mmCIF file of C-alpha atoms and ligand atoms in Angstrom:
data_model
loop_
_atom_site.group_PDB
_atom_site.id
_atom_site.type_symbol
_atom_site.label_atom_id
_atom_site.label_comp_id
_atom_site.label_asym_id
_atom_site.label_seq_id
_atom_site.Cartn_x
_atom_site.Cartn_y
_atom_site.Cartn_z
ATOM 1 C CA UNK A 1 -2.953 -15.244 -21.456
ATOM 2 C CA UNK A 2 0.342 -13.384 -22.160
ATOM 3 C CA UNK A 3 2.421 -12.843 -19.253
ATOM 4 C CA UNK A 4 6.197 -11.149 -18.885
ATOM 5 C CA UNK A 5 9.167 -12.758 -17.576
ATOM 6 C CA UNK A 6 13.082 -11.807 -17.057
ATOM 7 C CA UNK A 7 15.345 -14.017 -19.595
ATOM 8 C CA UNK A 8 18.015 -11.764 -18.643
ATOM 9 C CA UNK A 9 19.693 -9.535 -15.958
ATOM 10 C CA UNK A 10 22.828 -6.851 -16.143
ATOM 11 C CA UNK A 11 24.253 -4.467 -13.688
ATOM 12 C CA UNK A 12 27.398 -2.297 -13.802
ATOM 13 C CA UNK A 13 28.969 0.167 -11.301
ATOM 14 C CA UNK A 14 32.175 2.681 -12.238
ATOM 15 C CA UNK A 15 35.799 2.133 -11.571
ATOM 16 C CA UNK A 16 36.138 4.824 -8.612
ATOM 17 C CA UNK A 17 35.344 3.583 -5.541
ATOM 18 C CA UNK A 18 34.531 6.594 -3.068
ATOM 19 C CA UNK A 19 34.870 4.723 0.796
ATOM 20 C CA UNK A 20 33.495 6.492 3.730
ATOM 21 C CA UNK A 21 37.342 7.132 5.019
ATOM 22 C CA UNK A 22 37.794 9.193 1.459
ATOM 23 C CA UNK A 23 34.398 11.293 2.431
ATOM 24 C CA UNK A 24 35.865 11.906 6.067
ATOM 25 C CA UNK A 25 38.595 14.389 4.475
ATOM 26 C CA UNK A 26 36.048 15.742 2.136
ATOM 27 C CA UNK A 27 33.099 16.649 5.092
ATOM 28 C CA UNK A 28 32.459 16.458 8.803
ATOM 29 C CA UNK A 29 31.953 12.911 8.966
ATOM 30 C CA UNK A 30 32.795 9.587 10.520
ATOM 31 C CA UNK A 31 32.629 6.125 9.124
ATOM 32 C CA UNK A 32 31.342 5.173 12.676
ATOM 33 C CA UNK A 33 28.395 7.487 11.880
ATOM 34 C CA UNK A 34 27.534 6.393 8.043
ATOM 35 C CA UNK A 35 28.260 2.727 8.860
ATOM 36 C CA UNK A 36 25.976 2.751 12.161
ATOM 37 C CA UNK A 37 23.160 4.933 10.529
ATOM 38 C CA UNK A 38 22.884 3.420 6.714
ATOM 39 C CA UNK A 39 24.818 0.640 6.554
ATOM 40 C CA UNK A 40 26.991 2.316 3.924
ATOM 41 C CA UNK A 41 30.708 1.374 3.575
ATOM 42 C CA UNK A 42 31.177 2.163 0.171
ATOM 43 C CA UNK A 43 30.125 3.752 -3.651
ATOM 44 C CA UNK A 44 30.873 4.023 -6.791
ATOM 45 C CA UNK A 45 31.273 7.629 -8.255
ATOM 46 C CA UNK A 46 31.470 7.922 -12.395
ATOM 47 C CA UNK A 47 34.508 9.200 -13.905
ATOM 48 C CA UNK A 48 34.284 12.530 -15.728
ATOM 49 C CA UNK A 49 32.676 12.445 -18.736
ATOM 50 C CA UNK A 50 30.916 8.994 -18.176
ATOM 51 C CA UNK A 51 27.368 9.141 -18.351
ATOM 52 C CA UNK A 52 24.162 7.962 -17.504
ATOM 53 C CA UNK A 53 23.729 6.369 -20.774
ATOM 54 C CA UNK A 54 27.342 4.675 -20.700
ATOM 55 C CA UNK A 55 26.525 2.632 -17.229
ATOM 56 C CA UNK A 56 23.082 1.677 -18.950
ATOM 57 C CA UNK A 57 24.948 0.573 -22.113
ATOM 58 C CA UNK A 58 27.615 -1.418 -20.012
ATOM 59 C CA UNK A 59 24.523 -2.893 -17.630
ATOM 60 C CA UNK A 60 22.451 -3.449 -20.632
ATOM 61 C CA UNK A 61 24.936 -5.566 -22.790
ATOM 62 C CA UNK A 62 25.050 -7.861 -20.335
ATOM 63 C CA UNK A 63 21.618 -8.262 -19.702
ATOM 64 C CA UNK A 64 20.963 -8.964 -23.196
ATOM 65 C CA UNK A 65 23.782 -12.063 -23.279
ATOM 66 C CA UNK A 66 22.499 -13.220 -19.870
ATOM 67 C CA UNK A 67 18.625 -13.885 -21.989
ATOM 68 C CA UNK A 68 20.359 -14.966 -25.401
ATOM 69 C CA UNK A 69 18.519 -12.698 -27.422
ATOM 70 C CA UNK A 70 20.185 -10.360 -30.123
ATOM 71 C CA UNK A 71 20.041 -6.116 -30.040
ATOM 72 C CA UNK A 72 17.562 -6.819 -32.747
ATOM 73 C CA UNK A 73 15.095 -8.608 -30.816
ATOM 74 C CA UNK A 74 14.553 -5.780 -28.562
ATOM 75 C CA UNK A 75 11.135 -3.799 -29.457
ATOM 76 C CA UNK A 76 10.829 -1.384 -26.273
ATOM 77 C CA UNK A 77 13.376 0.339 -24.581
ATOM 78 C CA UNK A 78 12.046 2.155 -21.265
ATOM 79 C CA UNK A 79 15.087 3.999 -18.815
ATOM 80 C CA UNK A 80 14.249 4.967 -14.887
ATOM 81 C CA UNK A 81 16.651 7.825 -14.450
ATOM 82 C CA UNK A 82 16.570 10.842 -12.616
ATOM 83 C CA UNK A 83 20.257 12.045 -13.800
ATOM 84 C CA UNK A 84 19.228 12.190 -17.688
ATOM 85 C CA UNK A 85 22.605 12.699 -19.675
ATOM 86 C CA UNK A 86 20.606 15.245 -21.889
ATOM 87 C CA UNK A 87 17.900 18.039 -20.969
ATOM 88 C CA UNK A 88 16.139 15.843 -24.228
ATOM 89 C CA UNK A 89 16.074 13.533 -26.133
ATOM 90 C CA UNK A 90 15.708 10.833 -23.440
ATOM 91 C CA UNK A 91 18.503 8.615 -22.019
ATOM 92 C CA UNK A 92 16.475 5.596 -23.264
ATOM 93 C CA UNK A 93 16.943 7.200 -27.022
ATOM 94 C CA UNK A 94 20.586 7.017 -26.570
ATOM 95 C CA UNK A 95 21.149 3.930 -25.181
ATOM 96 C CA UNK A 96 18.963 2.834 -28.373
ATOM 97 C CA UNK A 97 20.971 4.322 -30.814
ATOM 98 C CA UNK A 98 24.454 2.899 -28.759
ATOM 99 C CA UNK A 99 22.549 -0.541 -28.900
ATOM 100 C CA UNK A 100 21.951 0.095 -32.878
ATOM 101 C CA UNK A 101 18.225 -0.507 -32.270
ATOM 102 C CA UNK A 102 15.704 1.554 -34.702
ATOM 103 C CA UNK A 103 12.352 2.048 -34.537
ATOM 104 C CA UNK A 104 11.029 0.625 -31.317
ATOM 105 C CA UNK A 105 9.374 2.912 -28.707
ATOM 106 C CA UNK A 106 12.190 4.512 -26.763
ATOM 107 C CA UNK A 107 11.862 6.821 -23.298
ATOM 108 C CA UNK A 108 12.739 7.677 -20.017
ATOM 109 C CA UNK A 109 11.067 7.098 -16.717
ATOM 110 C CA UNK A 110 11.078 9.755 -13.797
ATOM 111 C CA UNK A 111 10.214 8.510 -10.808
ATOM 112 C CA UNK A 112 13.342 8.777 -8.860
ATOM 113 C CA UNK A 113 13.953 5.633 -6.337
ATOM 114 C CA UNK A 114 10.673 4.238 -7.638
ATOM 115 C CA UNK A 115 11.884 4.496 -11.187
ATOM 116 C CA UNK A 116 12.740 1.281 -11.817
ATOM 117 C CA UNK A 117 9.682 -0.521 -10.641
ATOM 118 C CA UNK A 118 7.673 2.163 -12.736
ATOM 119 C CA UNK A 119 9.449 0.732 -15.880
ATOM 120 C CA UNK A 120 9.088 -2.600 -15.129
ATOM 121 C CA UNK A 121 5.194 -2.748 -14.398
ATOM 122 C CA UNK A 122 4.811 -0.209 -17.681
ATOM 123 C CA UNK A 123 6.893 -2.844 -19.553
ATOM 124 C CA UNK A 124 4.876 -5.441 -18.337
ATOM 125 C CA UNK A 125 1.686 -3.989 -19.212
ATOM 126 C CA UNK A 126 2.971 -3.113 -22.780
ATOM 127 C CA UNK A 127 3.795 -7.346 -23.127
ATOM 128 C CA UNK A 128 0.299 -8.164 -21.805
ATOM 129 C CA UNK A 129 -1.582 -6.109 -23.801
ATOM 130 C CA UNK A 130 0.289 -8.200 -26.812
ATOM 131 C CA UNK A 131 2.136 -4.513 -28.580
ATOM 132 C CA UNK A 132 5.423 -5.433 -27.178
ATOM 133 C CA UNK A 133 7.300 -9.024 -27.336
ATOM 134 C CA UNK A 134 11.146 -7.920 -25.594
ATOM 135 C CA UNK A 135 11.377 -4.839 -23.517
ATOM 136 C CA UNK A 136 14.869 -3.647 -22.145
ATOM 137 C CA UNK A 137 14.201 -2.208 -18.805
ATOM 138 C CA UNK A 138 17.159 0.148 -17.420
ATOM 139 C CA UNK A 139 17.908 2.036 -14.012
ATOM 140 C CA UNK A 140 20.900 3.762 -14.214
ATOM 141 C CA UNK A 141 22.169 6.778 -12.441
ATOM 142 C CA UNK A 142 24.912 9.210 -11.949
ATOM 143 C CA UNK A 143 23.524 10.878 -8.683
ATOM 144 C CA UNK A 144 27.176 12.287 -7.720
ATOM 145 C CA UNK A 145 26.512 14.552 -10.351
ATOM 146 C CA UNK A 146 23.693 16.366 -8.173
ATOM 147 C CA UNK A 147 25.365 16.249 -4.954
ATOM 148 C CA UNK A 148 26.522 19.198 -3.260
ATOM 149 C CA UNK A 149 29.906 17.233 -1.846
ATOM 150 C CA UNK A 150 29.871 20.143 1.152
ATOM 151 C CA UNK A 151 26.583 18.894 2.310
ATOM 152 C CA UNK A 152 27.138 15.917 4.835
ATOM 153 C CA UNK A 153 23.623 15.026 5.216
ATOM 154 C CA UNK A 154 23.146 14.063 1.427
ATOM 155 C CA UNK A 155 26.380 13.541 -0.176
ATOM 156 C CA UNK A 156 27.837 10.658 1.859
ATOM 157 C CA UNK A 157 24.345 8.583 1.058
ATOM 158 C CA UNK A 158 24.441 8.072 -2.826
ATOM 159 C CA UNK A 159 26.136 6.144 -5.415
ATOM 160 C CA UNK A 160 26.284 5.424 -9.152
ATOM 161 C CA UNK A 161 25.397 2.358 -11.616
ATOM 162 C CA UNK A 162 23.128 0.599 -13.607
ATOM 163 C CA UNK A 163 21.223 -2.279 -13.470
ATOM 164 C CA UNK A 164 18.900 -3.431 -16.366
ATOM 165 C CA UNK A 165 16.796 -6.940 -17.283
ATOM 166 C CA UNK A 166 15.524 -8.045 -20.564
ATOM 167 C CA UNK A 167 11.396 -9.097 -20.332
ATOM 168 C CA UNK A 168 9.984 -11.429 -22.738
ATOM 169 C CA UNK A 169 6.916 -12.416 -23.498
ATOM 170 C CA UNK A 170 5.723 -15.959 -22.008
ATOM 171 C CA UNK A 171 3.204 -18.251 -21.417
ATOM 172 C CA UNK A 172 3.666 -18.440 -17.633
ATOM 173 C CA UNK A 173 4.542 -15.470 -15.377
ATOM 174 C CA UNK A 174 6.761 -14.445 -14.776
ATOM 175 C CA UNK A 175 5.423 -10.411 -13.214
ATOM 176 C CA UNK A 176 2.225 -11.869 -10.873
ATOM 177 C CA UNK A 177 1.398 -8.299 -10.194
ATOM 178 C CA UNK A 178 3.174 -4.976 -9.940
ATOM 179 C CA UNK A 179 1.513 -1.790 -7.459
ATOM 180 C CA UNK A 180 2.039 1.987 -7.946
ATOM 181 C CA UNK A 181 2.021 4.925 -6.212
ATOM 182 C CA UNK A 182 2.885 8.227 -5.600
ATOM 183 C CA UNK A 183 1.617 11.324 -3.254
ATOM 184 C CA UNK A 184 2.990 14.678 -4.942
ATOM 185 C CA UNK A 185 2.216 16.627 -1.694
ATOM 186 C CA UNK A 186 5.972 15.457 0.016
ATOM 187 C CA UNK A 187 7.899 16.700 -2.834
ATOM 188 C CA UNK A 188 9.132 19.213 -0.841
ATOM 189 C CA UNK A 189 11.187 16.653 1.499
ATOM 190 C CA UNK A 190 13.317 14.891 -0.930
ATOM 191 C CA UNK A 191 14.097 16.865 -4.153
ATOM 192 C CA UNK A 192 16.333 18.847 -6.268
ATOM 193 C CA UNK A 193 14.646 22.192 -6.087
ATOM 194 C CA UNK A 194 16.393 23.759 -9.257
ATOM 195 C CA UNK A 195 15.168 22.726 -12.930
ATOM 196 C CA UNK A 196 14.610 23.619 -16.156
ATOM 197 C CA UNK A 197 11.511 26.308 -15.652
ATOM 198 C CA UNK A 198 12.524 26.668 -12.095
ATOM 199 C CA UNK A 199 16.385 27.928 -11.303
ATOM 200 C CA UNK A 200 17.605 27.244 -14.703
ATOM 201 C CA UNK A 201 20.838 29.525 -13.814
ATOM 202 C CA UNK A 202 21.735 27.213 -10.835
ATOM 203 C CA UNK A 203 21.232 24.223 -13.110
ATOM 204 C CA UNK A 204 23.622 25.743 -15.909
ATOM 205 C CA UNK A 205 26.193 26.528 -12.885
ATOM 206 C CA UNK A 206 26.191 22.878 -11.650
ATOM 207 C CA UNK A 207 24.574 24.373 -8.559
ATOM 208 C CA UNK A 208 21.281 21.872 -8.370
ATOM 209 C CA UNK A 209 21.891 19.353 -5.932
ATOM 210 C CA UNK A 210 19.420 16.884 -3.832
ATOM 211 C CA UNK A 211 18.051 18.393 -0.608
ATOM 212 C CA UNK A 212 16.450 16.226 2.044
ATOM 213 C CA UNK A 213 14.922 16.111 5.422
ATOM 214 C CA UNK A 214 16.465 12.743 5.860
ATOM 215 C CA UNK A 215 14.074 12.160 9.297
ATOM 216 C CA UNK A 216 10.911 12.760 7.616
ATOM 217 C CA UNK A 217 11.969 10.468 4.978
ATOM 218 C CA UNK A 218 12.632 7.722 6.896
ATOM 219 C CA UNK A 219 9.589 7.372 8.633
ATOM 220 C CA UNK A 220 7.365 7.858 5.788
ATOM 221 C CA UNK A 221 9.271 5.078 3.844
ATOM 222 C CA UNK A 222 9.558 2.641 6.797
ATOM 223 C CA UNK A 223 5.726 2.916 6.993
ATOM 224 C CA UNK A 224 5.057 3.255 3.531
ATOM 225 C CA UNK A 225 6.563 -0.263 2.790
ATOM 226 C CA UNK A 226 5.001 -2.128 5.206
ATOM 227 C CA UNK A 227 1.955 -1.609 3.419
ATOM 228 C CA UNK A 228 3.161 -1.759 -0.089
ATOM 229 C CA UNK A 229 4.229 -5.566 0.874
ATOM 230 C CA UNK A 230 0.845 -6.548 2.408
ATOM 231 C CA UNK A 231 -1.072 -4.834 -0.552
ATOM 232 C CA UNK A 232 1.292 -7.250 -2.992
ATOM 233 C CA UNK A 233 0.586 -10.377 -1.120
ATOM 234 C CA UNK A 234 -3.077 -9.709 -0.534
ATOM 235 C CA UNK A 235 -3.593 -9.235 -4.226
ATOM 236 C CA UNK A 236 -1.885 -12.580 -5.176
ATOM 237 C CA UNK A 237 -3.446 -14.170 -1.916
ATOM 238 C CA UNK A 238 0.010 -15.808 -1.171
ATOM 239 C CA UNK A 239 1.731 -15.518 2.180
ATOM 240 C CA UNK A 240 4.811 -13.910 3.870
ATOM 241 C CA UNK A 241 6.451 -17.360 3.321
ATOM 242 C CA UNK A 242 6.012 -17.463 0.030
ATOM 243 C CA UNK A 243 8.064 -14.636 -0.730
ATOM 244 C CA UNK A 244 11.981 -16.684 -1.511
ATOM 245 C CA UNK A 245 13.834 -13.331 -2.297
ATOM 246 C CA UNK A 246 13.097 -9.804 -0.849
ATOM 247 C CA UNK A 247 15.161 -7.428 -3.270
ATOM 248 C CA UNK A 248 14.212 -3.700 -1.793
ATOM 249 C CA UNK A 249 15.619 -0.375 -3.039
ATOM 250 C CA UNK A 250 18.569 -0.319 -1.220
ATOM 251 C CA UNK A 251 18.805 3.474 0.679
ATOM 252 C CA UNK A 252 19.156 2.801 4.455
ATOM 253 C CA UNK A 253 20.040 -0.623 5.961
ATOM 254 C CA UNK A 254 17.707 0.039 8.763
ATOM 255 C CA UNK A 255 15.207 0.722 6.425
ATOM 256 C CA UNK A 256 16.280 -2.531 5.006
ATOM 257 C CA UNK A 257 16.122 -4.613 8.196
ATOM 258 C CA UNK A 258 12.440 -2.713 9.457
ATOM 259 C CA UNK A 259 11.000 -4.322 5.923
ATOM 260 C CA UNK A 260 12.103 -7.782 6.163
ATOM 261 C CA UNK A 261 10.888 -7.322 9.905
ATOM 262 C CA UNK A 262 7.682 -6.728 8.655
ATOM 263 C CA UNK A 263 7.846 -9.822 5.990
ATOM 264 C CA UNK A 264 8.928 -11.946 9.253
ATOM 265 C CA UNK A 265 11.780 -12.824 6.767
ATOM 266 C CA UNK A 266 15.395 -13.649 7.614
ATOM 267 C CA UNK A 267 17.741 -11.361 6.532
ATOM 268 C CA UNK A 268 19.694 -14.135 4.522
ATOM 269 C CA UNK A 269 16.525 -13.771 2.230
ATOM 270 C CA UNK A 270 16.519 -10.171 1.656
ATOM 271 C CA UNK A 271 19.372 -8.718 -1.014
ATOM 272 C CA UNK A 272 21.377 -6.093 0.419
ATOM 273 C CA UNK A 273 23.740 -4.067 -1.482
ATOM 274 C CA UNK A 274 23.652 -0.939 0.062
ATOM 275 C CA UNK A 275 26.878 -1.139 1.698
ATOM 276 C CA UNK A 276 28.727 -1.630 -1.338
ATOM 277 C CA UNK A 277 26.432 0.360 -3.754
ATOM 278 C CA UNK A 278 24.929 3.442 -1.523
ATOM 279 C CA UNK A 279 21.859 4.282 -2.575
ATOM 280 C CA UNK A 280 22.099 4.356 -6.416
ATOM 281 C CA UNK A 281 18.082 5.214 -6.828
ATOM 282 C CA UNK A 282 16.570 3.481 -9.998
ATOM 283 C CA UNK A 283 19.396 1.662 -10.508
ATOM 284 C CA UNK A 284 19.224 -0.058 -7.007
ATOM 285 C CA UNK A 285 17.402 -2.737 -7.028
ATOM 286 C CA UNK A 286 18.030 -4.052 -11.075
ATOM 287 C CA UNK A 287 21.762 -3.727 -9.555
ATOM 288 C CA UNK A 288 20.693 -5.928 -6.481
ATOM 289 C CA UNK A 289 19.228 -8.338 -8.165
ATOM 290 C CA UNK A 290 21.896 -9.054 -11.059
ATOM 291 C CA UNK A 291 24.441 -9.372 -8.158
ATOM 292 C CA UNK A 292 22.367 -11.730 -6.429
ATOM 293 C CA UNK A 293 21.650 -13.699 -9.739
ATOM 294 C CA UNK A 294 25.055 -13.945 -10.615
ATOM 295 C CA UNK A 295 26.287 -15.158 -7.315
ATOM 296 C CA UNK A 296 23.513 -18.152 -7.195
ATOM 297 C CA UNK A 297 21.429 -16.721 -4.892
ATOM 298 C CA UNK A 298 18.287 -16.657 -6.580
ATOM 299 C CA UNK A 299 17.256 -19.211 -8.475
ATOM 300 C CA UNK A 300 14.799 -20.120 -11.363
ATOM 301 C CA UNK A 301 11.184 -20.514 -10.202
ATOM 302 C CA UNK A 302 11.715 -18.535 -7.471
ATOM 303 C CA UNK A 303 9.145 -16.024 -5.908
ATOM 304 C CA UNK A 304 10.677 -12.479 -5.481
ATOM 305 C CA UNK A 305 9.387 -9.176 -4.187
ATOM 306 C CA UNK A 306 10.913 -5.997 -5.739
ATOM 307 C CA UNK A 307 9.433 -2.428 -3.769
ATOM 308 C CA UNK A 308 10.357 0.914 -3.471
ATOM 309 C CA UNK A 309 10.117 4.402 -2.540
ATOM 310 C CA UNK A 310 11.457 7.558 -3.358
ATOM 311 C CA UNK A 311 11.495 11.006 -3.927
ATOM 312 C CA UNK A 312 7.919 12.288 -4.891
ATOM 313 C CA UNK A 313 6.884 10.402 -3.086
ATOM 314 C CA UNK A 314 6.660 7.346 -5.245
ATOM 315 C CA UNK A 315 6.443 3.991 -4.044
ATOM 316 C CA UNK A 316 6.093 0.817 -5.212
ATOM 317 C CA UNK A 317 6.061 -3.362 -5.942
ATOM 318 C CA UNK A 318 6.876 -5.919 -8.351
ATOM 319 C CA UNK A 319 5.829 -9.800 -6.959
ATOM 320 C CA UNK A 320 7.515 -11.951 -9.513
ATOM 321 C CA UNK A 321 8.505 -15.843 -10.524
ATOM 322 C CA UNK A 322 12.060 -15.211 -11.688
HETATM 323 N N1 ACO B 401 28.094 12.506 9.482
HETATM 324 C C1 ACO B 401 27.987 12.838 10.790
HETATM 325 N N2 ACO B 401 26.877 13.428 11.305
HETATM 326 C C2 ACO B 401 25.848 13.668 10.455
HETATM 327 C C3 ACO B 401 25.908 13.337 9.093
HETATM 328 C C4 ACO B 401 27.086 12.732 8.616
HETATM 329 N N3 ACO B 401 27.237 12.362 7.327
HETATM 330 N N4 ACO B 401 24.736 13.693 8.508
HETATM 331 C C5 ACO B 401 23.971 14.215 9.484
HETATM 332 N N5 ACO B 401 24.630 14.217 10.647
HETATM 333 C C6 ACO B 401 24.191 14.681 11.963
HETATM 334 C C7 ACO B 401 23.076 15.692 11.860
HETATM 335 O O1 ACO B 401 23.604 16.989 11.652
HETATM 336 C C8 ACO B 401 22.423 15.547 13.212
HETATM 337 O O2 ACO B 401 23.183 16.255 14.158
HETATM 338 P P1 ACO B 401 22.454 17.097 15.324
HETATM 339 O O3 ACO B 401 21.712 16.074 16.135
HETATM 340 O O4 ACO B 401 23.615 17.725 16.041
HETATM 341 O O5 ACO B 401 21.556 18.067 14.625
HETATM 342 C C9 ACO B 401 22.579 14.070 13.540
HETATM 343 O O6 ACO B 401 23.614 13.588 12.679
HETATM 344 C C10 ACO B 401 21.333 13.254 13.303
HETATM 345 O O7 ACO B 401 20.799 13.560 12.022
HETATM 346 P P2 ACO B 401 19.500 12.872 11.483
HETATM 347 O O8 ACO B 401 19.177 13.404 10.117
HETATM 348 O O9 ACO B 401 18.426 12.915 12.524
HETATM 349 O O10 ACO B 401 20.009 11.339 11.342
HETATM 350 P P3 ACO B 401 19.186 10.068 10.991
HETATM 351 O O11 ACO B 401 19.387 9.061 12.021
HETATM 352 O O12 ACO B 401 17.775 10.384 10.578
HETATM 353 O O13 ACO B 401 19.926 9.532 9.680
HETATM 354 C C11 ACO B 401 19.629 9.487 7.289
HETATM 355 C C12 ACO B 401 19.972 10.322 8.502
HETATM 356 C C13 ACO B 401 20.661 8.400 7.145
HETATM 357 C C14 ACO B 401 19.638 10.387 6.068
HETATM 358 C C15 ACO B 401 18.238 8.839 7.456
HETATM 359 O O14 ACO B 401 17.320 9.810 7.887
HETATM 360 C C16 ACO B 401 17.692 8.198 6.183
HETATM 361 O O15 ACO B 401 18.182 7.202 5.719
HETATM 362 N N6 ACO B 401 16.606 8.749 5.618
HETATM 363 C C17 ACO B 401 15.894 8.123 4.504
HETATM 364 C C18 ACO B 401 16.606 8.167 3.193
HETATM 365 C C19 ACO B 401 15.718 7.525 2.143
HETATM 366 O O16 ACO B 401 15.132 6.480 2.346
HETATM 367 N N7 ACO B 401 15.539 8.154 1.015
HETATM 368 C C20 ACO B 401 14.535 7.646 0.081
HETATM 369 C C21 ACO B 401 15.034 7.283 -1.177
HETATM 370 S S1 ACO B 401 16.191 8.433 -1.846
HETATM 371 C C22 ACO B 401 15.513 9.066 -3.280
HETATM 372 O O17 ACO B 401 14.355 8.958 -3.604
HETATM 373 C C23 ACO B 401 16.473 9.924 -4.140
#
C-alpha cells in the first residue's frame, strides 16, 4: 500500500497588522463586540500589490525546507484559493513558475473555507493511486481584497496568509482518511454574488465583495461539524480520545469551542488562531497547523483532525498521523 504523509509545513501572514481598535475608526464597531462574538483580536491585511501567489510563495518555501526536499522534487502543485491573483491561468501555475518547477500538474482549488482540505484529500488520492510521489498543497488568500470595508458585518471577520505542507509518498500513513462535501443549494448565504459571467462590471470596478447572513451560517456550520467529526472517526473506528490535535478552520471561536465540545476535547488540544489570524479561509487551517508545529505543539506520530466548512456550502475532514 502507498499512503501520503506531511514531511513538511509553511505558513506566512503580511506585515500590516489591521487590530480591531484600527477597524473601530473605519466602521460602527467595538472591540468588545468582535472580541466577545468571534474571538478576533487581530489580522493581517496584504500590502498593495502583494498577491495571492506571493503569500503562497513565502508559505511554500518554507514548507519545502521544513521536509528537506528540493523545488525539483515537487511533481504536483494543487492551490485552495478563492482570491485567484489572475481571472486564469491558475494561482497554482504561478507559484510553479516562481518555484522554477516545469512540467508537473499545476491548478487551483475553489472551494472557499473548505479549500484546503479539498487539496489535501485530492493530493492524497493522486499519491495513492501511485501518479504522484511529492505534492505541494497551498491555501493562501487575500480576502481583504473582496471586502466591502463599509460593511461591518463582513469586513471586521477576515484576514490574509498562507499556509502550505509538502506530502510525500510513504509506506505508513500518514492521511487515514479524508471526507467531502458540499450542498450547492446555500450558496446564496455566504458568497460573492458578482463574477466573471455574472456582474463582470462590478468585478472590473473592485465592487465584488463577500455577502453573508452570518446567523444562518453559524448554525449550519456548528451542526455541520459535529457530524463531519463522527463520520471521520466512525470510518477509522477510533475514538474521541484518540484524536491528539483538533486543527479546525478557524472562522468563529465559538464555533471553535461548540466543536471541541462535541469531541469532549480540552481546548488545550484544539489549535486556535483565529484571534491572531481572522478567518483567512483556505489558508486557515495549513496556517494553524505550521504555527502549532513550529511552536512544539504537535508532535511526530501524532493523530490530528483537520475539518472545515465554508462558503458553498463545502465541508469537510482530514484524520491524519502527522
Ligand atoms: N460590530 C458591532 N455590531 C455588529 C457588527 C460589528 N462588527 N456586525 C454585526 N453587528 C450587529 C448586527 O447589526 C446586529 O444588530 P441588531 O441586533 O441591531 O440587528 C447584531 O450585531 C447581531 O448580529 P448577528 O449577525 O446576529 O450576530 P452573531 O452573533 O450571529 O455574530 C457572526 C455574527 C460573527 C458573523 C457570526 O454569525 C458568525 O461567525 N457566523 C459564521 C461565520 C462562518 O463560520 N463562516 C463560514 C466560513 S467563511 C467562508 O466560507 C468564506
Amino acid at each position: 500500500m502507498i499512503y501520503s504523509k506531511i514531511t513538511g509545513t509553511g505558513s506566512y501572514l503580511p506585515e500590516k497588522v489591521l487590530t480591531n481598535k484600527d477597524l473601530e475608526k473605519l466602521v460602527d464597531t467595538s472591540d468588545k463586540w468582535i472580541q466577545e462574538r468571534t474571538g478576533i483580536k487581530e489580522r493581517h491585511v496584504a500590502a498593495e500589490g502583494e498577491t495571492t501567489c506571493d503569500l503562497a510563495l513565502h508559505a511554500s518555501r518554507r514548507a519545502i525546507e521544513m521536509s528537506g526536499i528540493s523545488n525539483a522534487d515537487i511533481d504536483m502543485v494543487i492551490l485552495a484559493t478563492t482570491t485567484a491573483d489572475k481571472i486564469f491561468p491558475g494561482t497554482a501555475c504561478l507559484l510553479q513558475k516562481k518555484l522554477d518547477v516545469h512540467g508537473c500538474p499545476a491548478f487551483d482549488v475553489q472551494a472557499v473555507c473548505t479549500g484546503f482540505v479539498y487539496a489535501l484529500s485530492i493530493a492524497d488520492k493522486f499519491i495513492r493511486a501511485g501518479e504522484t510521489q511529492c505534492a505541494l498543497v497551498v491555501g493562501s488568500e487575500t480576502l481583504s481584497r473582496i471586502l466591502d470595508w463599509n460593511d461591518r458585518s463582513t469586513c471586521v471577520l477576515f484576514g490574509d496568509g498562507a499556509g502550505a505542507v509538502v506530502l510525500e509518498a510513504a509506506a505508513e500513513p500518514g492521511i487515514m482518511s479524508t471526507h467531502l462535501h458540499a450542498d450547492g443549494s446555500y450558496e446564496h448565504l455566504l458568497h460573492v454574488p458578482h463574477g466573471i459571467s455574472i456582474g463582470y462590471e462590478q468585478l472590473k470596478a473592485g465592487e465584488a465583495y463577500v455577502y453573508m447572513e452570518g446567523n444562518a451560517v453559524f448554525k449550519m456550520a456548528v451542526n455541520t461539524l459535529g457530524q463531519i467529526v463522527d463520520e471521520a472517526l466512525e470510518a477509522n473506528r477510533i475514538g474521541k480520545s484518540d484524536i491528539d490535535w483538533l486543527v479546525p478552520h478557524q472562522a468563529n471561536s465559538r464555533i471553535i469551542e461548540a466543536t471541541a465540545r462535541k469531541l469532549k476535547m480540552s481546548l488545550e488540544r484544539v489549535v486556535v488562531t483565529v484571534a491572531q489570524h481572522g478567518n483567512t479561509s483556505a489558508a486557515s487551517i495549513p496556517l494553524a497547523l505550521d504555527v502549532a508545529v513550529r511552536d512544539g505543539r504537535i508532535k511526530k506520530g501524532q493523530t490530528l483532525m483537520l475539518e472545515a466548512f465554508g462558503s458553498g456550502f463545502t465541508w469537510g475532514s482530514a484524520l491524519l498521523k502527522f
